[in-house]
Short mmCIF file of C-alpha atoms in Angstrom, two decimals:
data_model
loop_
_atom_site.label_atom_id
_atom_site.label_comp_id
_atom_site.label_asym_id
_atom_site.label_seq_id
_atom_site.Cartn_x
_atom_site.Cartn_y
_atom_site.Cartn_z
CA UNK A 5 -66.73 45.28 13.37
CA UNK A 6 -67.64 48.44 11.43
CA UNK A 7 -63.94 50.11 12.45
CA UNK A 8 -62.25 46.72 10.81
CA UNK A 9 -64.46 46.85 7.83
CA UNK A 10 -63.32 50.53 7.47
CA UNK A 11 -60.18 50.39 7.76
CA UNK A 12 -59.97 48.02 5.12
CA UNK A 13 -58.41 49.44 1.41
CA UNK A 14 -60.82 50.52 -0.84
CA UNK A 15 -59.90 47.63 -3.65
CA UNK A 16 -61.24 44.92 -1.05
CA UNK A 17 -64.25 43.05 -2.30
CA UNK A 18 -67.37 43.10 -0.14
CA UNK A 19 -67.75 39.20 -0.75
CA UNK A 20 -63.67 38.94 0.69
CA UNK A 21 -64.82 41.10 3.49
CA UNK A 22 -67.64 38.67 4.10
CA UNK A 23 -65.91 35.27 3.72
CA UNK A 24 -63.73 36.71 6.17
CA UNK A 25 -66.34 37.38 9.25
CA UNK A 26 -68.08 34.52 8.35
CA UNK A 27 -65.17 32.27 8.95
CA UNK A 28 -65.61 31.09 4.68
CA UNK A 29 -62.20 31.87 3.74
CA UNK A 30 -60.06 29.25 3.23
CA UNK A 31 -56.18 28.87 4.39
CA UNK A 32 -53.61 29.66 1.40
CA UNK A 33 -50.99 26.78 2.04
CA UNK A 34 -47.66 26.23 0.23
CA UNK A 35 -47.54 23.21 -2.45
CA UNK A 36 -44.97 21.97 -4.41
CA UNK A 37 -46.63 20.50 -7.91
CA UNK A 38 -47.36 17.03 -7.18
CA UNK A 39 -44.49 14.65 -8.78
CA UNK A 40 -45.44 12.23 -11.52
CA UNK A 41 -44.09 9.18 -10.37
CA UNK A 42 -45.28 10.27 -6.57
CA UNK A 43 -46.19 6.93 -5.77
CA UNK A 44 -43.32 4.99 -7.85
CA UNK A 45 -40.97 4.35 -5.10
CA UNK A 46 -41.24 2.25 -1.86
CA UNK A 47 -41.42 5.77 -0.09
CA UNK A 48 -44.55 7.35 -1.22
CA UNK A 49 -43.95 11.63 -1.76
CA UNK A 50 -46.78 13.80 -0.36
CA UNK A 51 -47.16 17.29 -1.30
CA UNK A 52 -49.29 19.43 0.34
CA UNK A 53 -52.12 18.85 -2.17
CA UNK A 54 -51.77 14.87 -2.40
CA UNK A 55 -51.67 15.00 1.70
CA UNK A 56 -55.29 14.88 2.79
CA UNK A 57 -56.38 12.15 0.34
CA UNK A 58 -52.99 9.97 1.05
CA UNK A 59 -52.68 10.68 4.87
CA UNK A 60 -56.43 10.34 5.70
CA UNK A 61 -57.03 7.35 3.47
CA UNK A 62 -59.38 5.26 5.85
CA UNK A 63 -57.90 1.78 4.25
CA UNK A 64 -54.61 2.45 5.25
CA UNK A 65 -52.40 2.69 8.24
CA UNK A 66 -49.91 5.55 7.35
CA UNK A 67 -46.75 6.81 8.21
CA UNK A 68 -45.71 9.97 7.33
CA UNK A 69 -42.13 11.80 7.63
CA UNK A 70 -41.96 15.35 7.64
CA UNK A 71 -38.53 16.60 6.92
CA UNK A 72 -36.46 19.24 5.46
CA UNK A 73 -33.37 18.45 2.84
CA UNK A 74 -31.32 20.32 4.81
CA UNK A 75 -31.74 19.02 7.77
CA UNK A 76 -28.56 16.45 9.23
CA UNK A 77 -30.92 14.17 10.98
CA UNK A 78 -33.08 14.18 8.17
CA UNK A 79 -30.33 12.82 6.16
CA UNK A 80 -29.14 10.32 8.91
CA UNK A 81 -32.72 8.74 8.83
CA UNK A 82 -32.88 8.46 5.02
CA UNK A 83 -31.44 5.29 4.22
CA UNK A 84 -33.35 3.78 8.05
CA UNK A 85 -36.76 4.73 6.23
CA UNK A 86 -36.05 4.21 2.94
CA UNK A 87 -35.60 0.77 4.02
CA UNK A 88 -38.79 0.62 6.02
CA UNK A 89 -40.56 1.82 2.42
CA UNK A 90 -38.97 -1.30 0.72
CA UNK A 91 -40.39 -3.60 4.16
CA UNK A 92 -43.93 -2.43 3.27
CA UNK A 93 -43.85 -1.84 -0.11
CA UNK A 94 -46.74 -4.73 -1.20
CA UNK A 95 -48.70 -4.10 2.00
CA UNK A 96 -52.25 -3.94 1.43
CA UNK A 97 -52.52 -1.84 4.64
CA UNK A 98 -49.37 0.45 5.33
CA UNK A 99 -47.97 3.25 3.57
CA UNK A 100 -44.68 4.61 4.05
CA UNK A 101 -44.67 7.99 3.19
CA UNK A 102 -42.19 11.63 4.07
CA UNK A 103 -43.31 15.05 2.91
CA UNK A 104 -40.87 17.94 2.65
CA UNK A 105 -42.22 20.16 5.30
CA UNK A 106 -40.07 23.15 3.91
CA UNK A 107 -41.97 23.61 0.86
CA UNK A 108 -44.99 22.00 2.14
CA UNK A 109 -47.83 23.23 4.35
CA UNK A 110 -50.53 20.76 5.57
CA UNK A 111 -53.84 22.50 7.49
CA UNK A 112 -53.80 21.53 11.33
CA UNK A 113 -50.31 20.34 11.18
CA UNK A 114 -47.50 21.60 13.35
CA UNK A 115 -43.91 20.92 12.42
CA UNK A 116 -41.95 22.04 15.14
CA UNK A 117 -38.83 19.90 14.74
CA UNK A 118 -37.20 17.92 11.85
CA UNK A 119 -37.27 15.03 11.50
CA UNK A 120 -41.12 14.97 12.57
CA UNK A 121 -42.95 11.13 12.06
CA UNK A 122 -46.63 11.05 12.66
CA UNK A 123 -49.41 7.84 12.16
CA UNK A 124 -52.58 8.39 10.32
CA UNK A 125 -54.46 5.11 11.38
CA UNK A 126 -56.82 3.54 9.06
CA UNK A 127 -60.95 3.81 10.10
CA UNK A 128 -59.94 6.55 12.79
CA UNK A 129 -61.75 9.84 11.30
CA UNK A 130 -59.11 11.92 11.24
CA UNK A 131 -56.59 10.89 14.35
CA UNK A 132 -53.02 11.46 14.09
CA UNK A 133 -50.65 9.58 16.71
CA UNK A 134 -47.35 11.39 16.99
CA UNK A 135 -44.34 8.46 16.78
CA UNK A 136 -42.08 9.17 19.81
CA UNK A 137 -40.10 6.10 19.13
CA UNK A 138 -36.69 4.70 18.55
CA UNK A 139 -35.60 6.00 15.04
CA UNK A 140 -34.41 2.61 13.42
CA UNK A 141 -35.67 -0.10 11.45
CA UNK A 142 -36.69 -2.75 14.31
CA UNK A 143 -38.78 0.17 16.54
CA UNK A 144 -40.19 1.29 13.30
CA UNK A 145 -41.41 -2.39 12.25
CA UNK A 146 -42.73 -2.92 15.92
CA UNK A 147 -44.79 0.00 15.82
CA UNK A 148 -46.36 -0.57 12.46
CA UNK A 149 -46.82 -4.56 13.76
CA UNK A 150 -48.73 -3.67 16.95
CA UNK A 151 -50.66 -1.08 14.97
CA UNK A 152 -52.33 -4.45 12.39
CA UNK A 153 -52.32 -6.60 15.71
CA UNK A 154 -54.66 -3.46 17.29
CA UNK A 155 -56.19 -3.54 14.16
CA UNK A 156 -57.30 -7.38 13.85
CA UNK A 157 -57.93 -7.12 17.53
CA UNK A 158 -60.23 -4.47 17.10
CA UNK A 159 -62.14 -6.54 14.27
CA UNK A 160 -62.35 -9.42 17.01
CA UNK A 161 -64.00 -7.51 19.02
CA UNK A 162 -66.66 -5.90 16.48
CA UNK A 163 -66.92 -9.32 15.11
CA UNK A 164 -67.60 -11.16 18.49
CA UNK A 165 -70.25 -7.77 19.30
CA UNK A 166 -72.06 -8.83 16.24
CA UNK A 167 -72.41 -12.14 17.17
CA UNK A 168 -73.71 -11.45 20.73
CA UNK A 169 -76.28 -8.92 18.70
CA UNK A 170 -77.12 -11.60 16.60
CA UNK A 171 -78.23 -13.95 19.23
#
């Protein structure tokens, strides 16, 4: 550890130096500004630094499309999931939201591929469910549907627990 701290340039700060061994230092990741009407559309627009508090909201169930404007299937899925936004644009649990992954970094997220569509469920800490299905409107709507039936099942079941506690 001595070596790496020496062959460090003279200009770096001590405190830098520590952060660094101490594992304090925290990722730089690329942002575009966050848009003013971000949230004006049926599509929400994340940013890097709107993500965490949009993606990981623990109220919602949300959807997230990470693309590139360059990229053809990106543009062929557009109009599919601008759609879905306009579906579940007054629903009190789902977000539809895309983030442009070429000017956008998000910690512990790996784009590998373009169009990229991943699930941030609602009161899950912080799981992510990659979607691996069909890339239309109907597979899109039965995804998001099973997702609320899980959901209310899941409340049956904590529901019917607190019962049995009860007694």
């Amino acid at each position: 550890m001595l070596q790496i701290l020496l062959s460090l340039p003279r200009k770096t700060s001590p405190k830098f130096a520590y952060d660094y061994f101490a594992g304090e230092l925290k990722k730089y990741l690329d942002s575009e500004e966050i848009p003013e009407d971000w949230d004006a559309k049926p599509v929400k627009v994340l940013v890097g630094k709107n993500f965490e508090e949009n993606a990981y909201d623990e109220t919602k169930d949300v959807l997230v499309e990470f693309y590139a404007p360059w990229c053809g299937h990106c543009k062929q899925l557009a109009p599919i999931y601008d759609e879905l936004g306009e579906k579940y644009k007054n629903h009190p649990n789902i977000v539809i939201a895309k983030l442009n992954a070429d000017a956008n970094e998000v910690d512990d997220i790996d784009i590998i591929s373009f169009p990229t569509i991943k699930f941030f469920p609602k009161n899950s800490g912080r799981k992510i469910i990659d979607y691996n299905g069909g890339r239309n409107l109907e597979d899109f709507v039965a995804f998001l549907e099973e997702s609320q039936n899980a959901d209310v099942k899941d409340d049956q079941v904590d529901a019917a627990k607190d019962i049995k506690d009860e007694l």
